[in-house]
Tab-separated table of C-alpha atoms in Angstrom:
chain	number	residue	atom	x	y	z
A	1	UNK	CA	-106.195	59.134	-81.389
A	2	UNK	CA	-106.625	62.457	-80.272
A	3	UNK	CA	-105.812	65.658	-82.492
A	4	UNK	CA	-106.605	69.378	-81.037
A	5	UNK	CA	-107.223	71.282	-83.857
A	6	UNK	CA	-109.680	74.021	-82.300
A	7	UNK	CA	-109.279	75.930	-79.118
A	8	UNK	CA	-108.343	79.416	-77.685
A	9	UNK	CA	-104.997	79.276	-76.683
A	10	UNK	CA	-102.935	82.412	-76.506
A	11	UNK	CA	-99.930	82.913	-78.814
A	12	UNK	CA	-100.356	78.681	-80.408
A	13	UNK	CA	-96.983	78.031	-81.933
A	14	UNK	CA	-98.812	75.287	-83.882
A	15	UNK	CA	-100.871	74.221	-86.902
A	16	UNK	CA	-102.352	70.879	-84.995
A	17	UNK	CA	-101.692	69.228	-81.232
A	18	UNK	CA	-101.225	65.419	-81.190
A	19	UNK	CA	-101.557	63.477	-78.001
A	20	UNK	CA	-99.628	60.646	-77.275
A	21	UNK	CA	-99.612	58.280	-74.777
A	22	UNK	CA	-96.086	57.602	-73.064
A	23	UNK	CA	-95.503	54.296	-74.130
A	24	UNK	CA	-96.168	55.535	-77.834
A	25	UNK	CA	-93.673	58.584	-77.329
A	26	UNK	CA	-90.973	56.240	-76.416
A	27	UNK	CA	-91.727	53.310	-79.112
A	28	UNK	CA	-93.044	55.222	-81.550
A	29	UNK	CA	-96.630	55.337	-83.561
A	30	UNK	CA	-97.994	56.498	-86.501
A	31	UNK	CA	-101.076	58.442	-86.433
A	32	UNK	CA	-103.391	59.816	-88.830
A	33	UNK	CA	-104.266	63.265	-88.382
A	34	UNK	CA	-107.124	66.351	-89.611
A	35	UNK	CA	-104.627	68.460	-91.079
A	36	UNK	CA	-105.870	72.560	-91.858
A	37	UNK	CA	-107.412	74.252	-93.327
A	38	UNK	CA	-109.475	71.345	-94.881
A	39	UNK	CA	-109.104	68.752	-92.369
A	40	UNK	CA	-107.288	66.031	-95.304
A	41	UNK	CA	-106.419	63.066	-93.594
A	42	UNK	CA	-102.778	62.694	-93.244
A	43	UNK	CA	-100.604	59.990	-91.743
A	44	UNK	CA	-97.325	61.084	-89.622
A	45	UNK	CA	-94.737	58.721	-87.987
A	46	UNK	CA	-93.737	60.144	-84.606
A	47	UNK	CA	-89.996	58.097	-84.154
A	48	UNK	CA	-89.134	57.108	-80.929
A	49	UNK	CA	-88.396	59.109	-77.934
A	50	UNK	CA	-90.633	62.209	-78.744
A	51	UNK	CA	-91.064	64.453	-75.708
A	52	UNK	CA	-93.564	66.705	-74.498
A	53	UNK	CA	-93.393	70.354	-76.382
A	54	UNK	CA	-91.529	69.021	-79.669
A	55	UNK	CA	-93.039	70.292	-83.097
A	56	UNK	CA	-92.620	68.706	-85.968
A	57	UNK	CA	-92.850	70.476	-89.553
A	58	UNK	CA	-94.656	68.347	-91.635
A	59	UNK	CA	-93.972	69.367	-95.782
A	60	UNK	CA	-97.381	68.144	-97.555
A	61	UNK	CA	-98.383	68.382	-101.225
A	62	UNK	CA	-100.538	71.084	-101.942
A	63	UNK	CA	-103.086	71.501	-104.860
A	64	UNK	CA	-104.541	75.393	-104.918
A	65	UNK	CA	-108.049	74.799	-105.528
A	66	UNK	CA	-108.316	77.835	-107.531
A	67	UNK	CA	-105.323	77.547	-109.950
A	68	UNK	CA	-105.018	73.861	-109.602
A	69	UNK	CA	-100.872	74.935	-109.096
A	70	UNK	CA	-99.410	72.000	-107.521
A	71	UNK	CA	-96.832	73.073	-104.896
A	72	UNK	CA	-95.650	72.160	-101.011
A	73	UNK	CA	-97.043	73.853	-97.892
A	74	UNK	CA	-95.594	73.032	-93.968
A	75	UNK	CA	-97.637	72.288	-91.143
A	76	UNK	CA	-96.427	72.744	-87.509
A	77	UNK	CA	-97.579	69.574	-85.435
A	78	UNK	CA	-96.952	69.705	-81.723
A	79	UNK	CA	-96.511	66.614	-79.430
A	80	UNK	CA	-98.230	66.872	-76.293
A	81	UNK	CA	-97.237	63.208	-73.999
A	82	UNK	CA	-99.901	62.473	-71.979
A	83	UNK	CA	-98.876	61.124	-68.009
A	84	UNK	CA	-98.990	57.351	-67.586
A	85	UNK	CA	-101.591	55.733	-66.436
A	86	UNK	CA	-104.004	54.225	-65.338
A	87	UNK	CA	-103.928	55.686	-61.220
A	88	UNK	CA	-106.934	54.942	-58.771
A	89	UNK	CA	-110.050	56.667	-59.761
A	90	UNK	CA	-110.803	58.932	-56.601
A	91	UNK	CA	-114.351	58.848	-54.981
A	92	UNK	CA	-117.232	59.809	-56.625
A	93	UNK	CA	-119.329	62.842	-54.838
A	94	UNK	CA	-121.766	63.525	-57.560
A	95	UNK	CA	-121.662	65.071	-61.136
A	96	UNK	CA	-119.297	67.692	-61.659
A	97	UNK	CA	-117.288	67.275	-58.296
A	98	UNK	CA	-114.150	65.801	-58.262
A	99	UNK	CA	-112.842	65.410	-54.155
A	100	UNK	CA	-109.667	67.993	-53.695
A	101	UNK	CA	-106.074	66.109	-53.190
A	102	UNK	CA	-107.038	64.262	-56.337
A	103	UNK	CA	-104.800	64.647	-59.074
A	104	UNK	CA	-107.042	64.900	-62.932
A	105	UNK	CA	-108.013	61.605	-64.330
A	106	UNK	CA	-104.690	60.792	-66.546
A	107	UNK	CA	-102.162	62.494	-64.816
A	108	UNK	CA	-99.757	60.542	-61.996
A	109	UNK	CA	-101.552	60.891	-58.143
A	110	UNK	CA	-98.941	61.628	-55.438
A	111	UNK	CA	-97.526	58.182	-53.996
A	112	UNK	CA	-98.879	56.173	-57.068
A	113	UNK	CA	-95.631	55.216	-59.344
A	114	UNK	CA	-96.282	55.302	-63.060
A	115	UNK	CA	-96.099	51.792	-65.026
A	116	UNK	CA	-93.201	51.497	-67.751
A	117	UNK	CA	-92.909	51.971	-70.678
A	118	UNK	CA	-93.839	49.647	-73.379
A	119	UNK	CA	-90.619	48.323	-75.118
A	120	UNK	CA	-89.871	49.973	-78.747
A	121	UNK	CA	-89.573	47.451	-81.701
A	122	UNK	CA	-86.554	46.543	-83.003
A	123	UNK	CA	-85.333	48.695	-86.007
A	124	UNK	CA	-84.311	47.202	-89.465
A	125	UNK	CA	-80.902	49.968	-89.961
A	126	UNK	CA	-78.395	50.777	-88.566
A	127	UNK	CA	-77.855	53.242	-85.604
A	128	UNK	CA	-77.030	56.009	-88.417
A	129	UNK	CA	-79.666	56.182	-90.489
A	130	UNK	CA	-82.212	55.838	-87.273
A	131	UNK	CA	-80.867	58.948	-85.843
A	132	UNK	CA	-81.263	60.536	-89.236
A	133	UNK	CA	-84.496	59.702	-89.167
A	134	UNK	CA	-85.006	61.067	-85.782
A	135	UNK	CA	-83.526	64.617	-86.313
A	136	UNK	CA	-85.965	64.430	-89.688
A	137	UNK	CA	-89.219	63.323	-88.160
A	138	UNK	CA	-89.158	65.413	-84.454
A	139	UNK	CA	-87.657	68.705	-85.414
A	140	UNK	CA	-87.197	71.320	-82.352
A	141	UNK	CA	-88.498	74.602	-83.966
A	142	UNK	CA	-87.068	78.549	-82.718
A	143	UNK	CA	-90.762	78.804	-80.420
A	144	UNK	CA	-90.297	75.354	-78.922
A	145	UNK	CA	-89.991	77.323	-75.720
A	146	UNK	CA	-94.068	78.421	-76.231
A	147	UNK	CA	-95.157	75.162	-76.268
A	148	UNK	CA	-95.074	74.119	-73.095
A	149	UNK	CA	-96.810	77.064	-72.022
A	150	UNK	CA	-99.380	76.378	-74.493
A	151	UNK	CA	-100.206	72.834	-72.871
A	152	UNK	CA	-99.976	74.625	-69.517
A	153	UNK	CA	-102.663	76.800	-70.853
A	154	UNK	CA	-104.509	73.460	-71.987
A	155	UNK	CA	-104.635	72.166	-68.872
A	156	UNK	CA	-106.080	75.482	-67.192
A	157	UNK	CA	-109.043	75.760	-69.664
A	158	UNK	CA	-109.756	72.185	-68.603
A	159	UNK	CA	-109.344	72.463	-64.930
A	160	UNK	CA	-110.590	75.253	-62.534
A	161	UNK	CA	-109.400	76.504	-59.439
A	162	UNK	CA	-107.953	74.157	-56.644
A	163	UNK	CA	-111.132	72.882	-55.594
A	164	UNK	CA	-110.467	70.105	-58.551
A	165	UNK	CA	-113.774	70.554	-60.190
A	166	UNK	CA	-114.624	70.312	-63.831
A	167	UNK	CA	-115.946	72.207	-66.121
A	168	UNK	CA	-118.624	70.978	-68.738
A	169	UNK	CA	-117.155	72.898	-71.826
A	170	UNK	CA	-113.881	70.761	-71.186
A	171	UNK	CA	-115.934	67.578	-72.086
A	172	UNK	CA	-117.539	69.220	-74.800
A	173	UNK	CA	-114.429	70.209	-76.828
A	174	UNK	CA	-112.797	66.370	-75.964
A	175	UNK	CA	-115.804	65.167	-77.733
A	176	UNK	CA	-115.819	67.835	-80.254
A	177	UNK	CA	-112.265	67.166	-81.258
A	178	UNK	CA	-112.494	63.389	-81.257
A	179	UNK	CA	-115.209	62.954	-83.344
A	180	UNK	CA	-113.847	65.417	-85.955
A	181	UNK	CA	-110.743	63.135	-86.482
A	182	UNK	CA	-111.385	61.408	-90.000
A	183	UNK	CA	-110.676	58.188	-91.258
A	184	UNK	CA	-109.072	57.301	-94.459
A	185	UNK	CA	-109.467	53.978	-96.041
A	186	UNK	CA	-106.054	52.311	-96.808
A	187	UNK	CA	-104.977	52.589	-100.846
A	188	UNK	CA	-105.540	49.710	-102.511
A	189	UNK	CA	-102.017	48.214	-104.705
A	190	UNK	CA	-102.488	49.551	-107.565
A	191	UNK	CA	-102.716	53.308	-105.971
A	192	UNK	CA	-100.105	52.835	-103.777
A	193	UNK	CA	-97.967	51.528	-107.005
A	194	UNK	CA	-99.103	54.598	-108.609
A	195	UNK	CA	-97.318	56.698	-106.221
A	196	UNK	CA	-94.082	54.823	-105.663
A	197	UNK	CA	-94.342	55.282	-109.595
A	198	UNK	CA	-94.987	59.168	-109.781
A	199	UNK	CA	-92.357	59.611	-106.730
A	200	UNK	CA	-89.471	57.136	-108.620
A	201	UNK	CA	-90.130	59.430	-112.156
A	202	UNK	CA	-89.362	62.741	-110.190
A	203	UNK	CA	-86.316	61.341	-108.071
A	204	UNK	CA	-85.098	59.722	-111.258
A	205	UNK	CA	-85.160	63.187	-113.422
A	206	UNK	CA	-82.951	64.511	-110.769
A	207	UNK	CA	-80.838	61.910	-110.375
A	208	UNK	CA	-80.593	62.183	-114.396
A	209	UNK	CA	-79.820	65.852	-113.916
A	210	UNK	CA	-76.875	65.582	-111.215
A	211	UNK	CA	-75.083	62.561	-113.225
A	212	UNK	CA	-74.754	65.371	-116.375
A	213	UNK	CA	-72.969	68.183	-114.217
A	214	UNK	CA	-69.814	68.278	-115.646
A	215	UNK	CA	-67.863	70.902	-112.946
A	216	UNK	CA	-67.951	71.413	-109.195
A	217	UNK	CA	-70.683	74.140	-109.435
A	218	UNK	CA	-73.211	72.041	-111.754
A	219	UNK	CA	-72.518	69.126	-109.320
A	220	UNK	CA	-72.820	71.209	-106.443
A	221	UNK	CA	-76.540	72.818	-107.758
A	222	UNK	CA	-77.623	69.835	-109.129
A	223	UNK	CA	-76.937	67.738	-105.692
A	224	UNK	CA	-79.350	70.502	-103.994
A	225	UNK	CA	-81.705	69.989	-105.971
A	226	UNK	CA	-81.921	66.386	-106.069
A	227	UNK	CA	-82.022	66.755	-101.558
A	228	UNK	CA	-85.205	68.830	-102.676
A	229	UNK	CA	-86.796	66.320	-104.709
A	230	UNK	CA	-86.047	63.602	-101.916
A	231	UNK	CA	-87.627	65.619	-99.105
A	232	UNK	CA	-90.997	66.163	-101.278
A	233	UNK	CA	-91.292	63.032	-102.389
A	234	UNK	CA	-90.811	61.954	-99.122
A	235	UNK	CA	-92.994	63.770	-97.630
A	236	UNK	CA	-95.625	62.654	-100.118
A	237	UNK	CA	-94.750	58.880	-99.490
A	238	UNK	CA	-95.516	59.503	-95.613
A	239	UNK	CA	-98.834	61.128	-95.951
A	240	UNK	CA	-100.049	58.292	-97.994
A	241	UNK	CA	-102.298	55.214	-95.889
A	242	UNK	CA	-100.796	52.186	-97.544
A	243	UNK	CA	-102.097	48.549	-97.562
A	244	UNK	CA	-101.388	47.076	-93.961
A	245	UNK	CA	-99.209	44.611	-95.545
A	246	UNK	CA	-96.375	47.204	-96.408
A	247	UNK	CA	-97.101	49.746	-93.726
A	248	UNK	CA	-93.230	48.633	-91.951
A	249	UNK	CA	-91.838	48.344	-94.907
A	250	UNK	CA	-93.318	51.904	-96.190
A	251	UNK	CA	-92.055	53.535	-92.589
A	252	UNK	CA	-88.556	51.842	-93.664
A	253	UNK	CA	-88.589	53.082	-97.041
A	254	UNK	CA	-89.519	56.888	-95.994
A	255	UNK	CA	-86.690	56.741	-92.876
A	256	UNK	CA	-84.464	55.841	-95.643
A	257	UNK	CA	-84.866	58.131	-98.017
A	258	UNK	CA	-84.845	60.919	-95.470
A	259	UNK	CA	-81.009	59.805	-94.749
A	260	UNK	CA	-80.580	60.113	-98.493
A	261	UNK	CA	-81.632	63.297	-98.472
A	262	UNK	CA	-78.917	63.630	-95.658
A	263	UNK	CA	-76.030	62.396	-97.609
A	264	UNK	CA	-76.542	64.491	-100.240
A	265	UNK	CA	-75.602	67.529	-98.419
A	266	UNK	CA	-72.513	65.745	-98.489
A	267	UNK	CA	-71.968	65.375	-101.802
A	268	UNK	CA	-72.973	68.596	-102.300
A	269	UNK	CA	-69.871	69.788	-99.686
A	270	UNK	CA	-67.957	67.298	-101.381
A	271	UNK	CA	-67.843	69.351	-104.964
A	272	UNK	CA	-67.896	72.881	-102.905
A	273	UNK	CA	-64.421	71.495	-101.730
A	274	UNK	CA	-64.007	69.775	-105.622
A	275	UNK	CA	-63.101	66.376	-103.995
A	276	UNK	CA	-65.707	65.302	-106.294
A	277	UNK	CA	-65.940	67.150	-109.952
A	278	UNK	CA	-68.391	65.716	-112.371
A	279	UNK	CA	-71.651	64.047	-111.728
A	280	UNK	CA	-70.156	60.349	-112.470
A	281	UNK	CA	-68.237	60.762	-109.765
A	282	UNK	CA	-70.637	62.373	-107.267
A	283	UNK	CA	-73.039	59.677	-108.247
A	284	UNK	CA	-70.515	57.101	-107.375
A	285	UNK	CA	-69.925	58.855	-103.830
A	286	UNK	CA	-73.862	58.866	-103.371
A	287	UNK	CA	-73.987	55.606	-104.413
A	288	UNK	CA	-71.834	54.172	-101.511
A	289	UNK	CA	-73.347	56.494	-98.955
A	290	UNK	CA	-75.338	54.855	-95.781
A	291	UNK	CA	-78.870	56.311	-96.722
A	292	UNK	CA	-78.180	54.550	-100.437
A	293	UNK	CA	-77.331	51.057	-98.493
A	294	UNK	CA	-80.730	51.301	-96.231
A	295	UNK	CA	-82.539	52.279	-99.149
A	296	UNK	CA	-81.791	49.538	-101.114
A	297	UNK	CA	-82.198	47.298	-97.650
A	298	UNK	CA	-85.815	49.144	-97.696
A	299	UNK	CA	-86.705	48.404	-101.404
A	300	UNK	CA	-86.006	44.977	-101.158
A	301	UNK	CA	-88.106	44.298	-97.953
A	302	UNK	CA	-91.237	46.410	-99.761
A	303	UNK	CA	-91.025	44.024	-102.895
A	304	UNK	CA	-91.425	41.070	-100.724
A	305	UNK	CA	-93.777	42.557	-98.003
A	306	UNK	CA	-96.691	41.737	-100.310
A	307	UNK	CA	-96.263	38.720	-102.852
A	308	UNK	CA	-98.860	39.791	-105.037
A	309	UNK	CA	-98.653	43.279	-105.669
A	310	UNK	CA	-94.824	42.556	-105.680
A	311	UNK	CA	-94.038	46.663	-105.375
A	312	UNK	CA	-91.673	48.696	-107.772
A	313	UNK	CA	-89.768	51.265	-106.773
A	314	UNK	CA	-85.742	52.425	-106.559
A	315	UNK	CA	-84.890	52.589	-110.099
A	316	UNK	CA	-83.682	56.028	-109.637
A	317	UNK	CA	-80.831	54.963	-107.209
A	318	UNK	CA	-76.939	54.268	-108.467
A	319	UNK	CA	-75.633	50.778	-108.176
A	320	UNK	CA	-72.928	50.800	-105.653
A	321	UNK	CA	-69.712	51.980	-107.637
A	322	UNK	CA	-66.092	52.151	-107.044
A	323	UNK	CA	-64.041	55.283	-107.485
A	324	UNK	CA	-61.978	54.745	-111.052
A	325	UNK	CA	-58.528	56.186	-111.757
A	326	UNK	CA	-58.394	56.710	-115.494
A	327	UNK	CA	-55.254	57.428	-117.139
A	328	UNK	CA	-53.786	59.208	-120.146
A	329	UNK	CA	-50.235	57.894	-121.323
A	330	UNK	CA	-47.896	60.924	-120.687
A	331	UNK	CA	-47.412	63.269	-123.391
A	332	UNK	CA	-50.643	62.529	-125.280
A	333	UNK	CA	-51.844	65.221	-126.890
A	334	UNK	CA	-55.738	65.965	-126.408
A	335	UNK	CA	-55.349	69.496	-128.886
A	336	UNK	CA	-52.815	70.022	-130.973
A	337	UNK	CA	-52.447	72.856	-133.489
A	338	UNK	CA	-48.688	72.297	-135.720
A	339	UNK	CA	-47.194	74.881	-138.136
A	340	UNK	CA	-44.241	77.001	-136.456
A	341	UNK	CA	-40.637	76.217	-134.557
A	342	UNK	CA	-41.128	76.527	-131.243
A	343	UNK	CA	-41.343	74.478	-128.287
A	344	UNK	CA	-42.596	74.275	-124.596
A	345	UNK	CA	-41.010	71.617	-122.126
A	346	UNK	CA	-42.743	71.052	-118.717
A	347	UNK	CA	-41.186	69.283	-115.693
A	348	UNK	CA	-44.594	68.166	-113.626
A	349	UNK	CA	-42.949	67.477	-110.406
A	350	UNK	CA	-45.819	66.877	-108.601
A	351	UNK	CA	-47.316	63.628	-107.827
A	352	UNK	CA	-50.731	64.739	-109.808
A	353	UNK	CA	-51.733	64.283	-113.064
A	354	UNK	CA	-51.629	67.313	-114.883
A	355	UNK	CA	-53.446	68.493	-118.439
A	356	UNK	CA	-51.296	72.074	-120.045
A	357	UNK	CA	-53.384	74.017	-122.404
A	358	UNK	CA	-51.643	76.903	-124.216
A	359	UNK	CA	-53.861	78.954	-125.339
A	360	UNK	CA	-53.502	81.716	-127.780
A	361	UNK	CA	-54.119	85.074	-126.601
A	362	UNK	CA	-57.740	86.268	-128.094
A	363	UNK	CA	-58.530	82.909	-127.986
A	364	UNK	CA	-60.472	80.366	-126.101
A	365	UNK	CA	-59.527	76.880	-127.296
A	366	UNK	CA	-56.485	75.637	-126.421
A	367	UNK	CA	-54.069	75.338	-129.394
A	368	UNK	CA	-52.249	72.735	-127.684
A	369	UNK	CA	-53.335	70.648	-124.931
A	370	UNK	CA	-51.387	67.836	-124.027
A	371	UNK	CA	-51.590	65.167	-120.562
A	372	UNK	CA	-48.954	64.779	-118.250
A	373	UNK	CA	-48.582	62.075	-115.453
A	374	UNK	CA	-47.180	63.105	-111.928
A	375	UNK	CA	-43.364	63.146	-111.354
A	376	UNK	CA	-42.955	63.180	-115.798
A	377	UNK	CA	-41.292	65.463	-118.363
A	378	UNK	CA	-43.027	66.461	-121.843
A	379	UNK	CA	-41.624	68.255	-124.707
A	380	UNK	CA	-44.107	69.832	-127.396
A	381	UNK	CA	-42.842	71.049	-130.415
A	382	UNK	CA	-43.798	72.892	-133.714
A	383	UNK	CA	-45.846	75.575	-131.992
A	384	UNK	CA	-46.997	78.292	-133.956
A	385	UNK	CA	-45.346	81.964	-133.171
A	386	UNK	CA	-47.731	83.949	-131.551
A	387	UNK	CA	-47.866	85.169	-127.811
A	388	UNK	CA	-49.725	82.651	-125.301
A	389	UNK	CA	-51.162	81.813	-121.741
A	390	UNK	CA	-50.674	78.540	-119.951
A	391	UNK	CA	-53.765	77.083	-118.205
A	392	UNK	CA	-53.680	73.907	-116.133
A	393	UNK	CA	-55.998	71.501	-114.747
A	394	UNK	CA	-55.062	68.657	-112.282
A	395	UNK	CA	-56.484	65.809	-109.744
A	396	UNK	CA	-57.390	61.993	-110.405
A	397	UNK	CA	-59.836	59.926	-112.552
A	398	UNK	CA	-59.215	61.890	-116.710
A	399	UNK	CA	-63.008	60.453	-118.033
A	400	UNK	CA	-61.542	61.774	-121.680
A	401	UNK	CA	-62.593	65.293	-121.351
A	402	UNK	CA	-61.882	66.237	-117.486
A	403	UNK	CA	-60.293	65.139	-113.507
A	404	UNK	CA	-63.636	63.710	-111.854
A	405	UNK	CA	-61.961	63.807	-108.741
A	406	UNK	CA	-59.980	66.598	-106.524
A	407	UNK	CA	-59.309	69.350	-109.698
A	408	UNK	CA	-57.730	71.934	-109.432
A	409	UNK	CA	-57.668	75.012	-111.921
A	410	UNK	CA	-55.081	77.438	-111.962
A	411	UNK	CA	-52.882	79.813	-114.721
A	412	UNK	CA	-49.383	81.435	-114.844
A	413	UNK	CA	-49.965	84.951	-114.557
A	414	UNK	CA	-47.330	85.852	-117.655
A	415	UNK	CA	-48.110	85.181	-120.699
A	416	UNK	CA	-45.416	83.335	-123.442
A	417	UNK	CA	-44.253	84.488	-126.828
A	418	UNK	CA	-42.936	82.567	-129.338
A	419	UNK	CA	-40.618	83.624	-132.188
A	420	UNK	CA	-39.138	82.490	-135.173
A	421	UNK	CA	-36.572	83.784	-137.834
A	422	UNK	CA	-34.023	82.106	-139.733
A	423	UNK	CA	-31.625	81.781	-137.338
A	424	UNK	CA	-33.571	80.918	-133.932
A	425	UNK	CA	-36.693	80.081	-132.573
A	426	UNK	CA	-38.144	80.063	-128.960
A	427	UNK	CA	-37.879	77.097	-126.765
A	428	UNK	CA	-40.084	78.065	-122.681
A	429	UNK	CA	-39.327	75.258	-120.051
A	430	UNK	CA	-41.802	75.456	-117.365
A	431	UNK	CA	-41.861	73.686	-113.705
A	432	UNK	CA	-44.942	73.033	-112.404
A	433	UNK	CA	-43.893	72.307	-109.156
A	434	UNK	CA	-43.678	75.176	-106.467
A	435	UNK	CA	-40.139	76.394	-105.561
A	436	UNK	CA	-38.359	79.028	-103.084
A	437	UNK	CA	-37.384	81.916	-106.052
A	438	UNK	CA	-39.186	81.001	-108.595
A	439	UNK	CA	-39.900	83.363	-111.400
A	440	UNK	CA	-43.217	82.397	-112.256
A	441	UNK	CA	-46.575	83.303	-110.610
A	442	UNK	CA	-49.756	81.265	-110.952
A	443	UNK	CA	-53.161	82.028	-110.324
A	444	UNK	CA	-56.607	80.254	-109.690
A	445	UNK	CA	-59.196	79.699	-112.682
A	446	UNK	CA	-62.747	79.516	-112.070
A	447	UNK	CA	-63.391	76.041	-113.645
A	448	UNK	CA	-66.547	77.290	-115.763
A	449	UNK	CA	-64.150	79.756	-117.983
A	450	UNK	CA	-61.633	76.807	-118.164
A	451	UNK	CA	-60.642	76.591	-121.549
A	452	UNK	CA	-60.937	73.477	-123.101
């Protein structure tokens, strides 16, 4: 392997240069590389199909030596392809002198065609999760464009003028830079178990933390964070050297989680839009998602890649679960506060189930709250006198307290009083579904200051 880590180049858009050779650009390699300042050995998978001028950000663990603060830093890595080869070696005329109308050793001679490529080995997912995996390993940075020109600038501090001779400091640096590239002994299984361990207790305190949201926005936060904690505990997972009898199952396991990390942008869309409501039912969506399948298709090949060690790890991830569609009967009552004459009936002539909360004005519980299914009529009675505002909350899936699925919050914008004296009392009928002159306006709650 060869790693450029030194250099004068003009304007570097890069932390480190890796060269590959084509046939590992188009199947794919790992390589371990000196990564700055310290030169720690760290291993990167390079997917399939990288070109010449990519850079990849790398996130790695940090440790500040002075604090001991444990955080995340990014490295730039560019990919520089090296020509085909191998082309006839032109005639020798001495040290230092290379004949002209010779191309420089490793780069195609006119009339010579290149060999092909190696083939790339077949791929244990599907063709989603491997293009994940490709826009999450090789990712095209704003400076790409400076890239090339850096390797153009490369190849003129290593060349001279047309003549085609060589300089000496060329050689030097090659030799400098290869034998600065470190080697890292593989971890043994217990280490490597170690850190599946440490990486499974982070992803599962997340994972803990988005299955508690109980509205759209705590799913919604909670779902970004969890991506987060994916992408640095991936990133940890792919700097490690593992045994060589998991090393295809470890490149499975990181391309997997990295299309985890993927879906959960989804989910997190998902409660933006409140299609999905509470954390049971985000986990359930995650939990059915493609990154979820191949990670489960990864943890299982990693236990039985090595017999022995027999590998833990996944704990963290939701069995595959079906969407519910819990029900109330209509007209139960959730709240219900008794004592005066009045009454409320409500037509829901929408297809929705619906939950009515009359709340008492000054107040924030709901004196009354009572569940009605779509396309039903419910008549409350014996409400207190008092003046009141009507909340509602709607969508599928009641888990006892809330809709887990599609909810939607809204109010009437008047308020409703209720009398009684000895002769009368008040009796409000309220539609709930939208009609052409109507005399009722409603109005959109934010569902944290739902009262409930």
């Amino acid at each position: 392997m060869d790693v450029n880590t030194g250099g004068s180049f003009a304007d570097r858009p890069a932390d480190v240069v890796v060269e590959l050779s084509a046939a590992e650009a188009a199947g794919g390699v790992a390589k371990t590389i000196a990564m700055p300042p310290d030169g720690s050995p760290v291993m990167i998978y390079f997917p399939p199909g990288a070109q010449d001028g990519m850079v990849q950000n790398v996130d790695l663990p940090w440790v500040d030596p002075a604090t001991g603060a444990t955080s995340t830093r990014t490295v730039s890595v560019a990919i520089r392809v090296l020509p085909a080869g191998p082309f006839p070696p032109p005639p020798s005329y001495g040290p230092g002198y290379t004949q002209p109308g010779y191309a420089q050793p490793g780069y195609p001679q006119p009339g010579y065609a290149a060999p092909g490529y190696a083939t790339a080995p077949p791929r244990r997912f599907g063709t989603r999760a491997r293009v994940i995996a490709g826009a999450v390993g090789v990712a095209l940075v704003a400076g790409i464009c400076l890239v090339p020109t850096l390797f153009r600038e490369s190849d003129a501090n290593t060349t001279n003028n047309t003549s085609g001779t060589t300089t000496t400091s060329t050689t030097a640096a090659t030799q400098s830079t290869e034998t600065a590239v470190p080697t890292t002994a593989p971890l043994d299984p217990a280490g490597f178990q170690a850190s599946l361990d440490e990486a499974n207790k982070q992803l599962s305190a997340a994972v803990g933390k988005l299955k508690s949201a109980t509205s759209p926005r705590a799913v919604s936060s909670a779902a970004d964070a969890l991506a987060q904690t994916v992408s640095a505990q991936t990133s940890a997972l792919s700097a490690l050297t593992v045994p060589d009898s998991v090393s295809s199952a470890h490149r499975d396991l990181v391309s997997a989680l990295s299309a985890l990390e993927s879906d959960l942008s989804e989910v997190s869309s998902a409660a933006d839009s409140r299609s999905v409501c509470t954390g049971g039912s985000a986990s359930a969506a995650l939990s059915r998602a493609g990154g979820a399948t191949d990670l489960r298709s990864a943890i299982t090949a990693l236990s039985a890649a090595d017999p022995a060690a027999k590998y833990r790890f996944g704990s963290f991830l939701p069995a595959a679960t079906k969407d519910q569609n819990r029900r109330k009967a209509n007209g139960s009552y959730l709240t219900r506060t008794t004592g005066g004459s009045g009454e409320l009936k409500v037509d829901n002539g929408n297809n929705v189930d619906t939950v009515i909360n009359l709340v008492k004005v000054g107040s924030k519980k709901p004196a009354v709250s009572v569940y009605i299914r779509g396309q039903k009529k419910v008549t409350t009675g014996r409400i207190k006198d008092g003046t009141y505002q009507v909340f509602m909350s709607s969508g599928a899936d009641w888990d006892g307290k809330r809709f887990t699925r599609n909810c939607q919050f809204s109010k009437f914008d008047s308020s409703f009083k209720f009398t009684t004296t000895s002769r009368q009392y008040t009796i409000w009928e309220l539609s709930l579904k939208v009609r052409l002159g109507g005399n009722a306006s409603s109005s959109d709650v934010d569902p944290d200051s739902f009262p409930s």
